[in-house]
Coordinates of C-alpha atoms and ligand atoms in Angstrom, one line a residue:
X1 CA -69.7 44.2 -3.1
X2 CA -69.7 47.8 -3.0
X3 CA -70.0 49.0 0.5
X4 CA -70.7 52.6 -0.3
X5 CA -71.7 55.3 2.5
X6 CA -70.5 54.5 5.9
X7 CA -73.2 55.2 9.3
X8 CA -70.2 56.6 10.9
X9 CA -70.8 56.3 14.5
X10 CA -67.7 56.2 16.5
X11 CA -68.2 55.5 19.8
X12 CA -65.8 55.0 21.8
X13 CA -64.7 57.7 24.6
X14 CA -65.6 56.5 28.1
X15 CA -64.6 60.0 30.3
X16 CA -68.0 61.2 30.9
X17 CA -70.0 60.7 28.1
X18 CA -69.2 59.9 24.2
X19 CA -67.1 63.1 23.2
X20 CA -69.0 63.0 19.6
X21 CA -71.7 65.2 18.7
X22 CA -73.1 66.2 22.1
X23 CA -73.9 69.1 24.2
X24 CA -71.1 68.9 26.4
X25 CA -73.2 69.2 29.8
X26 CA -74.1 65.3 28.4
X27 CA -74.7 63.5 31.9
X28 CA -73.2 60.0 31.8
X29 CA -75.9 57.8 31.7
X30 CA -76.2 54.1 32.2
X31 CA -79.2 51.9 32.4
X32 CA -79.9 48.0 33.4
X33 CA -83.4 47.2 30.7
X34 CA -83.9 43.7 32.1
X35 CA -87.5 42.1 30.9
X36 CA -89.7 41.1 33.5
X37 CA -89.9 37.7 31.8
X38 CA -88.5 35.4 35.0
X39 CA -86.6 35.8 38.0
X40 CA -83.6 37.9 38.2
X41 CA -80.6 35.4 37.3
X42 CA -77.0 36.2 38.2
X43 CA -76.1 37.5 34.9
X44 CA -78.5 40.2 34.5
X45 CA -77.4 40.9 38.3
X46 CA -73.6 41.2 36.7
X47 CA -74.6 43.5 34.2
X48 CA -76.8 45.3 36.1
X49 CA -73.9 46.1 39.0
X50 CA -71.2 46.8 35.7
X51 CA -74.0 49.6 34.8
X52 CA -74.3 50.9 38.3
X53 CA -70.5 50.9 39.1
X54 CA -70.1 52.8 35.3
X55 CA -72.6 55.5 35.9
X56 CA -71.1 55.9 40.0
X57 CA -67.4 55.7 38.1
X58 CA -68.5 58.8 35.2
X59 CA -70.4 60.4 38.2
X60 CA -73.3 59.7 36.0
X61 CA -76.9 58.7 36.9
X62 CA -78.0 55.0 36.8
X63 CA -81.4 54.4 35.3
X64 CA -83.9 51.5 35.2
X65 CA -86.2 50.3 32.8
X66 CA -88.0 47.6 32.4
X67 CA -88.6 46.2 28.5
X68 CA -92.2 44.8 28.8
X69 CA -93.4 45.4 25.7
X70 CA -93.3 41.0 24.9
X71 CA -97.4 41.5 27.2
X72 CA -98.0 37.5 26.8
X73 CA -94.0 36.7 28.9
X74 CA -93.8 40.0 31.4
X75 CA -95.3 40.0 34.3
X76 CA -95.5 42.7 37.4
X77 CA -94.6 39.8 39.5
X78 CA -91.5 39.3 38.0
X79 CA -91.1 43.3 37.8
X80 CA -91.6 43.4 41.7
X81 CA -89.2 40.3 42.2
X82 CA -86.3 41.7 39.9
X83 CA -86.8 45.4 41.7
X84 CA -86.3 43.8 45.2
X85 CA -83.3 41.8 43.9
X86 CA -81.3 44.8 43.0
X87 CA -82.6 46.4 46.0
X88 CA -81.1 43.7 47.7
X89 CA -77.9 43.8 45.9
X90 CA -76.8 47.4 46.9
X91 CA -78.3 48.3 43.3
X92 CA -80.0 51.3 43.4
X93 CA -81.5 53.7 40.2
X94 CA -81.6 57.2 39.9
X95 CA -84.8 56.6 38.3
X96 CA -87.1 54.1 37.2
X97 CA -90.6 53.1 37.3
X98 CA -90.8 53.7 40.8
X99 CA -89.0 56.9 40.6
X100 CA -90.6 59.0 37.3
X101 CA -88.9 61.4 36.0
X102 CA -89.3 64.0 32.6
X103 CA -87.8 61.0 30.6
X104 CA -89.9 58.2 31.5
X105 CA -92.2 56.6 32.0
X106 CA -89.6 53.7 32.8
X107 CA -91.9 51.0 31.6
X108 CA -92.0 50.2 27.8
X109 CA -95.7 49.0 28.0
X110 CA -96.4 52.5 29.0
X111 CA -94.4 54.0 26.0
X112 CA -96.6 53.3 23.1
X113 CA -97.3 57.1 22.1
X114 CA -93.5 57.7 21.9
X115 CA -92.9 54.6 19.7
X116 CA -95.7 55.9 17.7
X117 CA -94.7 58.9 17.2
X118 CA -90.5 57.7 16.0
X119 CA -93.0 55.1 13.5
X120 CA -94.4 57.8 11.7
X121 CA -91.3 59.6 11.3
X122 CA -89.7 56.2 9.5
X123 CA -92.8 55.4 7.9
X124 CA -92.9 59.1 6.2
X125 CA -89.3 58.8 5.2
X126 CA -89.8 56.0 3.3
X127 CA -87.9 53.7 5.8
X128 CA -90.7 51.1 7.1
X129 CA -92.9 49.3 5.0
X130 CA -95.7 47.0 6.8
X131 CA -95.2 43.1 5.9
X132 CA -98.0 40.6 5.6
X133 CA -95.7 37.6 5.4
X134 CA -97.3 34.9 7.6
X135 CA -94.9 33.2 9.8
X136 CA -95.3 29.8 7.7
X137 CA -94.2 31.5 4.5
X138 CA -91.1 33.4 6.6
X139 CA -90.6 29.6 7.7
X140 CA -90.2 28.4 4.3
X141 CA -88.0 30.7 3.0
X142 CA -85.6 30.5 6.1
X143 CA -85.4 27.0 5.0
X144 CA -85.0 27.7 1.7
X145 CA -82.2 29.7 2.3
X146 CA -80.7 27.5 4.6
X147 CA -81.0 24.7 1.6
X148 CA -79.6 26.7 -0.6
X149 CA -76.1 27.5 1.6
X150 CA -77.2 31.5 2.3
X151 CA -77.6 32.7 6.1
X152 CA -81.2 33.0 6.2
X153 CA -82.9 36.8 6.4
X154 CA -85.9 38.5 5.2
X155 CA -86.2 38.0 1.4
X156 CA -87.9 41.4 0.8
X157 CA -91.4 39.9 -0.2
X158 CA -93.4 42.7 1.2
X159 CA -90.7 45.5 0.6
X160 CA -91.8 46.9 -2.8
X161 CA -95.5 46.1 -2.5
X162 CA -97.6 49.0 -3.9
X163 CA -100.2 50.6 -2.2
X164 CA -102.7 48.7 -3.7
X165 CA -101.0 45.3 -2.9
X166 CA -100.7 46.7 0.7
X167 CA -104.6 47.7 1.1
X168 CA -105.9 44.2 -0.5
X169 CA -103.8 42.1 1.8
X170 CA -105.5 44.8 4.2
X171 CA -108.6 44.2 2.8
X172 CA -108.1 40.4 3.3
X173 CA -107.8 40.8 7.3
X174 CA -104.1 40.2 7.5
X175 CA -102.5 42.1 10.1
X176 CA -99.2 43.6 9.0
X177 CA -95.7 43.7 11.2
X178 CA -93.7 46.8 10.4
X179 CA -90.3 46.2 8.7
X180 CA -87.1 48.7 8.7
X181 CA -86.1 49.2 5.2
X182 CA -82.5 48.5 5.6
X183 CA -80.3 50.7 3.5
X184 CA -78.6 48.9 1.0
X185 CA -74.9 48.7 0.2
X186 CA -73.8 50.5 3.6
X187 CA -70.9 49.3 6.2
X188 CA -72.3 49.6 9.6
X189 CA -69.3 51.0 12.1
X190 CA -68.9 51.6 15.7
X191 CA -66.1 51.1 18.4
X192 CA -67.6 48.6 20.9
X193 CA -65.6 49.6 24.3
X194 CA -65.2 45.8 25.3
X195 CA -64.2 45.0 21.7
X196 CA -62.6 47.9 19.6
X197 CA -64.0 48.0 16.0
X198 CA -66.9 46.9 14.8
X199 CA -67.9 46.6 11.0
X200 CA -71.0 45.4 9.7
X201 CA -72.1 44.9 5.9
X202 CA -76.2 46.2 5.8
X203 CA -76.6 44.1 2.6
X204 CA -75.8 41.2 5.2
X205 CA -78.7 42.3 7.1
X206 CA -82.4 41.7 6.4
X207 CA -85.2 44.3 6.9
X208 CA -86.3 43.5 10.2
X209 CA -89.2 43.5 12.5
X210 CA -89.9 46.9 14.3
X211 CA -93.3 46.8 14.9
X212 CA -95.1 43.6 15.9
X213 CA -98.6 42.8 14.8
X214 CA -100.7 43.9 17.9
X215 CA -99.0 47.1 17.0
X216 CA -96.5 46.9 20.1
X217 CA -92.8 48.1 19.6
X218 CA -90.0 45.5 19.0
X219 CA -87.1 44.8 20.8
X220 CA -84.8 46.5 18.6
X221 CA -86.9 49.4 18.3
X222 CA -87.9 50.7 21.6
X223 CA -84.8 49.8 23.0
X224 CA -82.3 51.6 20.7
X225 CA -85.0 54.9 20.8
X226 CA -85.8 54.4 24.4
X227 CA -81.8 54.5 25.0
X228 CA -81.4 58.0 23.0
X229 CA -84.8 59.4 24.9
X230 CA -83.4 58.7 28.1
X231 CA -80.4 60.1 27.5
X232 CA -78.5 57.4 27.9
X233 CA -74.9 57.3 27.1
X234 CA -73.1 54.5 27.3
X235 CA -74.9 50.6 26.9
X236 CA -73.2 48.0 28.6
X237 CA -74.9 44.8 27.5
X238 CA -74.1 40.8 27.6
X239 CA -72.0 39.7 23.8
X240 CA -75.6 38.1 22.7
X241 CA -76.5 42.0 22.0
X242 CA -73.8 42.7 20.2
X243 CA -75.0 41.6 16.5
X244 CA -78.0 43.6 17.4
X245 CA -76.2 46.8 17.6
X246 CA -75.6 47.9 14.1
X247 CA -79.6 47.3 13.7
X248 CA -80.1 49.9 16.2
X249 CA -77.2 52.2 15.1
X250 CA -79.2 52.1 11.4
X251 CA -82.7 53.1 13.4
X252 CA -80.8 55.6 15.4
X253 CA -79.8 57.1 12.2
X254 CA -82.7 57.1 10.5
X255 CA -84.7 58.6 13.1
X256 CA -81.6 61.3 13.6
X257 CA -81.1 60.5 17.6
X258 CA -78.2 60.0 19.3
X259 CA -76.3 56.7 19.9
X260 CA -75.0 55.6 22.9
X261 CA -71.7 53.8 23.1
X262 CA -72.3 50.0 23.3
X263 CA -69.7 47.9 24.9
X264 CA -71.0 44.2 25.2
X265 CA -69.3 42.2 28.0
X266 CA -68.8 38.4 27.8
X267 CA -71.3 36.1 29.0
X268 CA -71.8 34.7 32.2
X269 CA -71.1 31.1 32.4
X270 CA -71.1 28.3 35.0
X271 CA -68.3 25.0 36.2
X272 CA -69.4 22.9 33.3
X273 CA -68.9 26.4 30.7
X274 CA -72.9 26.5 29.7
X275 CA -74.5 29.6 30.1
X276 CA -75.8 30.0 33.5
X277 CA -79.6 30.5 32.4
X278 CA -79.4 27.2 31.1
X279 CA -77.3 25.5 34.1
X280 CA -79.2 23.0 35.8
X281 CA -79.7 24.2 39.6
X282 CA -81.1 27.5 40.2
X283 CA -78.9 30.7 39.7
X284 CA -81.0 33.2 40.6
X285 CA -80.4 36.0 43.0
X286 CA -83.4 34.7 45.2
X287 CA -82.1 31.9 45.4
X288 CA -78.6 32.8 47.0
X289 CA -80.5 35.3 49.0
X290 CA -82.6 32.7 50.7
X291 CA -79.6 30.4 51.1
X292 CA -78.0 33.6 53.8
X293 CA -75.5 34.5 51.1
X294 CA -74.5 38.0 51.6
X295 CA -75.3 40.2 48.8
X296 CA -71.8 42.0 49.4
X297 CA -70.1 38.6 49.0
X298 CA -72.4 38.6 45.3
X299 CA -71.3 42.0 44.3
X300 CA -67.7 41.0 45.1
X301 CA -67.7 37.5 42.8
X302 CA -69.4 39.5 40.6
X303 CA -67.2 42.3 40.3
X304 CA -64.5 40.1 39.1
X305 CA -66.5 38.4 36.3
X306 CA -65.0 39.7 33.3
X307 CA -63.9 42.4 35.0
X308 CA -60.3 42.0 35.9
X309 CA -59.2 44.3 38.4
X310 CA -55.5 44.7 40.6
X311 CA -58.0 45.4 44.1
X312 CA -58.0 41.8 45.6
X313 CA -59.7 42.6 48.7
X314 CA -63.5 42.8 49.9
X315 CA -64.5 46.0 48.6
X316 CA -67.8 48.4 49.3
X317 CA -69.6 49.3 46.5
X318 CA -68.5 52.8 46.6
X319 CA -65.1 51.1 46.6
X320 CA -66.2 49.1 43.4
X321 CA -67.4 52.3 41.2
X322 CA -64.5 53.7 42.1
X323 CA -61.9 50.8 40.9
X324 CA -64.4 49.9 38.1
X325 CA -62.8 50.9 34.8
X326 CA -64.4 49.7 31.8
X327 CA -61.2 49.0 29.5
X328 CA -60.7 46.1 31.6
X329 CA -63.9 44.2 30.5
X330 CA -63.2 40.9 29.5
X331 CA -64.1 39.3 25.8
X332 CA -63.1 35.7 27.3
X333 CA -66.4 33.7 29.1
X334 CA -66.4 34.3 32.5
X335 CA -67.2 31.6 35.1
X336 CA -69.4 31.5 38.1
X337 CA -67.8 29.5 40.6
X338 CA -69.5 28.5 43.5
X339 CA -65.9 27.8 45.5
X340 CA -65.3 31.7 45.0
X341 CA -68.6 33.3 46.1
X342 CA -67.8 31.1 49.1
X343 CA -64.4 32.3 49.9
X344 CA -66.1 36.0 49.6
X345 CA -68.7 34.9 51.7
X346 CA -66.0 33.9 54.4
X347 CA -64.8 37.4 53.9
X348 CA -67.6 38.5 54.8
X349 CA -68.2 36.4 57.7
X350 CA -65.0 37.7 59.3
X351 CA -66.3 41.2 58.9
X352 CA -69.6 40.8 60.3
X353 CA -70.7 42.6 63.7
X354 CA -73.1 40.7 66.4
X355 CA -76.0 42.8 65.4
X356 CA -75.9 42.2 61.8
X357 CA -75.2 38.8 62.4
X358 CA -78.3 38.5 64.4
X359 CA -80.6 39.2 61.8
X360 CA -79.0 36.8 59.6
X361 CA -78.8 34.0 62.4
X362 CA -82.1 34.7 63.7
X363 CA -84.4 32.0 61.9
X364 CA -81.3 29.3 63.4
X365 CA -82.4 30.3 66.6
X366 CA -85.6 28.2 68.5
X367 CA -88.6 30.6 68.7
X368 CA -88.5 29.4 72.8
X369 CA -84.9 30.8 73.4
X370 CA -84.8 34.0 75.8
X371 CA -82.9 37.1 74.2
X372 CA -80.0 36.6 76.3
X373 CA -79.2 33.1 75.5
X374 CA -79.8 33.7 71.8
X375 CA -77.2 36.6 71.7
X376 CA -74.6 34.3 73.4
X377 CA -75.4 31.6 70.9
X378 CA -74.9 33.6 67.6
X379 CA -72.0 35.3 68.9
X380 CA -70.6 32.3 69.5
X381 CA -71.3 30.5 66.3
X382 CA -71.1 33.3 63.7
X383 CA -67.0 33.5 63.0
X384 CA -67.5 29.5 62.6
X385 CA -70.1 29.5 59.9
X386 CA -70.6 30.1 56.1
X387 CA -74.1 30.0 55.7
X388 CA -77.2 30.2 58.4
X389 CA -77.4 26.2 57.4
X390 CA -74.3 25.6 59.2
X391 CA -75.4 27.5 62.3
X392 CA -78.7 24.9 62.3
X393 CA -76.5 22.2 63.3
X394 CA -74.8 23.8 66.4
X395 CA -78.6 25.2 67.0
X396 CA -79.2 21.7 67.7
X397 CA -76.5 21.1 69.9
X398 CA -76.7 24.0 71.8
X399 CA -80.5 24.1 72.2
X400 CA -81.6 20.5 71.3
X401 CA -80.4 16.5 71.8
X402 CA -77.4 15.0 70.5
X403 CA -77.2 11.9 68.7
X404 CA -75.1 9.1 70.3
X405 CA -71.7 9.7 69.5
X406 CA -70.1 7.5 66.9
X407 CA -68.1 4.4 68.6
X408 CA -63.9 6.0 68.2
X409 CA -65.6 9.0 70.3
X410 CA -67.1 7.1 72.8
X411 CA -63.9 5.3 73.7
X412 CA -62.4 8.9 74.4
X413 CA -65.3 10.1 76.8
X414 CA -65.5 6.6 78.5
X415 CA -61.6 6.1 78.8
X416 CA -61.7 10.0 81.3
X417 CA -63.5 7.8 83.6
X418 CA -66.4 8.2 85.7
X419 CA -64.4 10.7 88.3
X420 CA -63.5 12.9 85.6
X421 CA -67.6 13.2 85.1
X422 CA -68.2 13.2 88.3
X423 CA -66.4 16.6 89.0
X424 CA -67.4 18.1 85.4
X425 CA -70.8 18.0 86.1
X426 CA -70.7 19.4 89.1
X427 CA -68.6 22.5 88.5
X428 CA -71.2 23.0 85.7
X429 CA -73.9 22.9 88.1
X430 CA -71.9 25.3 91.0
X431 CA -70.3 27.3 88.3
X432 CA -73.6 28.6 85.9
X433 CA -71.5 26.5 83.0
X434 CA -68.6 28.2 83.6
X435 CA -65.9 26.6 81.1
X436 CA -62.5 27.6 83.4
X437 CA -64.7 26.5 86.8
X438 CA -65.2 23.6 84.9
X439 CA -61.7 23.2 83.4
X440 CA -60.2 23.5 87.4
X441 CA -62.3 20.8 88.6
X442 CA -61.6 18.2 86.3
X443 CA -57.9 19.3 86.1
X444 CA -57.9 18.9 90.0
X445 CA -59.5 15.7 90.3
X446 CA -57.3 13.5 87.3
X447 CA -54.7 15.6 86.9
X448 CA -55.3 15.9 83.0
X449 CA -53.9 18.6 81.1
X450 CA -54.0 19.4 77.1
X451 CA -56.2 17.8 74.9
X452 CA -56.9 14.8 77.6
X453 CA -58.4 17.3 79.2
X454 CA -60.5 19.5 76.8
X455 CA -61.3 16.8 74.4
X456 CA -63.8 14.7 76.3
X457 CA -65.2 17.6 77.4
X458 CA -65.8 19.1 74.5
X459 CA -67.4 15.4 73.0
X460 CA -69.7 15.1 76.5
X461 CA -70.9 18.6 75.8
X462 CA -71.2 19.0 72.0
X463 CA -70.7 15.5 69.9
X464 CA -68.1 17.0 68.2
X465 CA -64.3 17.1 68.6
X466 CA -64.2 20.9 66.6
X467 CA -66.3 23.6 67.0
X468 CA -66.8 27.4 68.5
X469 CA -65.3 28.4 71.5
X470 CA -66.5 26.1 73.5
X471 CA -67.0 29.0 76.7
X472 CA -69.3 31.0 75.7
X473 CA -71.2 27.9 73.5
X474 CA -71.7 26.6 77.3
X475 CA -73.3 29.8 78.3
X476 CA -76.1 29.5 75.9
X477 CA -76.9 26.6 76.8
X478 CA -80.4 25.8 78.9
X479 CA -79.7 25.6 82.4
X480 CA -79.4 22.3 83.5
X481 CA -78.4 20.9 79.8
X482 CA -74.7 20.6 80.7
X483 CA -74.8 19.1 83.6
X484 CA -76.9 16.8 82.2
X485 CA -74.6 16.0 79.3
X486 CA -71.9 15.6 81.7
X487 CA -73.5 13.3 84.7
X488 CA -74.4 11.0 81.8
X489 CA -70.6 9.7 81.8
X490 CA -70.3 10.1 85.6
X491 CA -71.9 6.6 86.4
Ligands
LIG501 N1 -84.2 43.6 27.6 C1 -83.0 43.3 27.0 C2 -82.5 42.0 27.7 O1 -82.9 41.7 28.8 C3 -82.0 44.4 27.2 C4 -80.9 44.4 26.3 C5 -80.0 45.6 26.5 O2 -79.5 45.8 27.6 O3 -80.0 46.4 25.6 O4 -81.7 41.3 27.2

């Protein structure tokens, strides 16, 4: 096979913009395109903080826009949702379709002149051609194909149709697609920056859709001319992309705009090594945000998804763009674990301050608990928790009933004795729950010391044998609820 001319688009410098061809005040420009189709998942959240931490790295801007050009799957719901996701992430754009600037708008749907405009310039050079092929016929000959042992593509029915052919099948109410007449006998080259070379034959290639139907631009289409319009610079997409690329690098070319660099990471899998979109459970963003996961502890797991990186601890994000480096992108799947977002949500925990961690508490807390009672609960929880979940169960004990404690436990409790009780409850009621007045009392009247002393306590008071510190856990209590707890073993 003769592979003739070459679309020689090298792509591969990362300092600032590609080095090829451009003014050199090029800004470095990244972009996250997600399609308002569902609920932001984790992997478009990956590759939407790789973009981020790329443009903040190059000192670049970071741009957002959403492909919503599929009308009957996007929805402004979903566009909403995914916007407050980022939001929630850390992820922030420089613009977008809440923040216009001269290169927008940032929605596709709103785009249509501009696509119209690059159509006529393909159409006049000879390099679209509108196809009638219904999609039973493209059916049949994918199959055919198939049959006969060829990877299916476009056959080229509608490609040398005169323009007589074209008006009859006009005439006869057919609405065409538009298809990119893909130059024959070319080698398709790039550098992908995840995975060095790249060579594609365009006689492997069939002409493809670029226009649908209803007239509205195509994936490959807008995207690759939305990407040179914006200005962006470097594309940093999942591996599903990259066979897409030397589609776009041929429309690029033909329309004579600028191509990005493309560098397509690995995907995003989970435990079991399926994708994560297709992992049973949910993996959206929402869904770890309702859970109290903290989006730092997110970005962190992220960070390290395919991304390998020598900085071990929690970072910042500012931290992150700074570390980032794009030759350390990873062509190996990369797996979600939900054991290592935990262990950065511990991180986390360790870090937090009392008045961040009363927001996140807060829901734990009974709506009836005064302001002072509430502080000394969540201060006294939140270094002993992983999730707000886990702060609902010492909610309970602190501010609710205990269930009867399991037999082993009562044996310790009952085996203190009555005296021991006796002169608990008491100092609980004397002291305002002081824990050390509390301590004294019993340690004066049975001489305990150590655990023989703490551990009933602790049970009486709380159920459990671990726990927070129990002092200040005693102070949030309800007046009168320790005593109580403790006079129940006096008798
Ligand atoms: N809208 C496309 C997607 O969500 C964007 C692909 C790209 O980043 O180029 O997969």
């Amino acid at each position: 096979m003769t592979t003739g001319s070459t679309v020689g688009i090298g792509t591969s410098s990362l300092g600032g913009g590609p080095s090829q061809g451009g003014p050199p005040s090029l800004v470095a420009t990244a972009r996250f395109a997600p399609s308002p189709t569902g609920e932001l998942h984790l992997g478009n959240a990956r590759t939407a903080l790789f973009n981020l931490l790329l443009a903040r790295h190059l000192n670049g801007r970071f741009i957002l826009r959403v492909e919503d050009t599929d009308q009957e799957r996007s929805k402004d719901l979903h566009i909403e949702q995914q916007m407050k996701d980022l939001r929630w992430l850390g992820i922030d754009w420089d613009a977008g379709p809440d923040r216009e600037d001269d290169r927008g708008p940032y929605r596709q749907s709103q785009r249509a002149s501009v696509y119209a405009s690059y159509f006529d310039m393909l159409a006049a050079k000879g390099q679209a051609y509108p196809c009638f092929c219904t999609a039973v016929e493209l059916e049949v000959s994918r199959r055919t194909q198939l049959a006969a042992g060829r990877p299916p593509r476009y056959a080229g029915t509608c490609r040398e149709l005169s323009p007589e052919q074209q008006e009859r099948k006009r005439a006869a109410g057919i609405a065409p697609t538009t298809r990119f007449r893909v130059p024959t006998g070319r080698r398709v080259e790039f550098t992908d920056f995840v995975h060095g070379e790249q060579s594609f034959l365009s006689d492997d290639i069939g002409d493809f859709v670029v226009r649908r139907a209803d007239g509205s631009a195509a994936f490959f289409f807008s995207n690759a001319v939305d990407d040179a319009r914006m200005g962006v610079t470097h594309v940093l997409r999942g591996e599903d992309h990259l066979t897409n690329t030397p589609r776009q690098l041929m429309i690029l070319e033909a329309l004579g705009l600028r191509a990005p660099a493309y560098g397509h990471v690995s995907l995003l899998v989970g435990k079991d090594g399926a994708p994560l979109s297709k992992r049973h459970g949910d993996p959206s963003v929402r869904y770890y945000r309702e859970r109290g996961y903290s989006p730092e502890a997110i970005a962190n797991h992220l960070f390290r998804l395919g991304h390998s990186t020598s900085e071990h601890g929690f970072l910042t994000l500012e931290e992150m763009a700074r570390a980032f480096d794009p030759t350390h992108l990873g062509r190996a799947p990369a797996r979600f674990d939900d054991q290592q977002l935990t262990m950065w949500q511990k991180e986390w925990v360790n870090r937090l301050t009392a008045d961040t961690a009363r927001v996140w508490l807060s829901s734990v807390v009974p709506a009836h608990v005064d302001e002072s009672a509430s502080r000394a609960f969540i201060e006294a929880v939140m270094h002993n928790v992983v999730l707000p979940e886990d702060a609902q169960g010492w909610a309970q004990v602190v501010f609710g009933e205990l269930p009867p404690l399991a037999a082993d436990d009562e044996q310790v409790v009952r085996n203190a004795g009555s005296g021991y009780f006796s002169a608990a409850a008491s100092a609980a009621a004397t002291s305002d729950n002081d824990l050390p007045a509390i301590v004294n009392a019993v340690k004066a009247a049975t001489g305990r010391t150590g655990a023989a002393l703490y551990k009933p306590l602790r049970l009486a008071l709380t159920g459990r044998t671990h726990g927070p510190e129990l002092a200040p856990l005693l102070k949030a209590m309800p007046p009168g609820k320790a005593r109580e707890r403790l006079a129940r073993f006096a008798a």
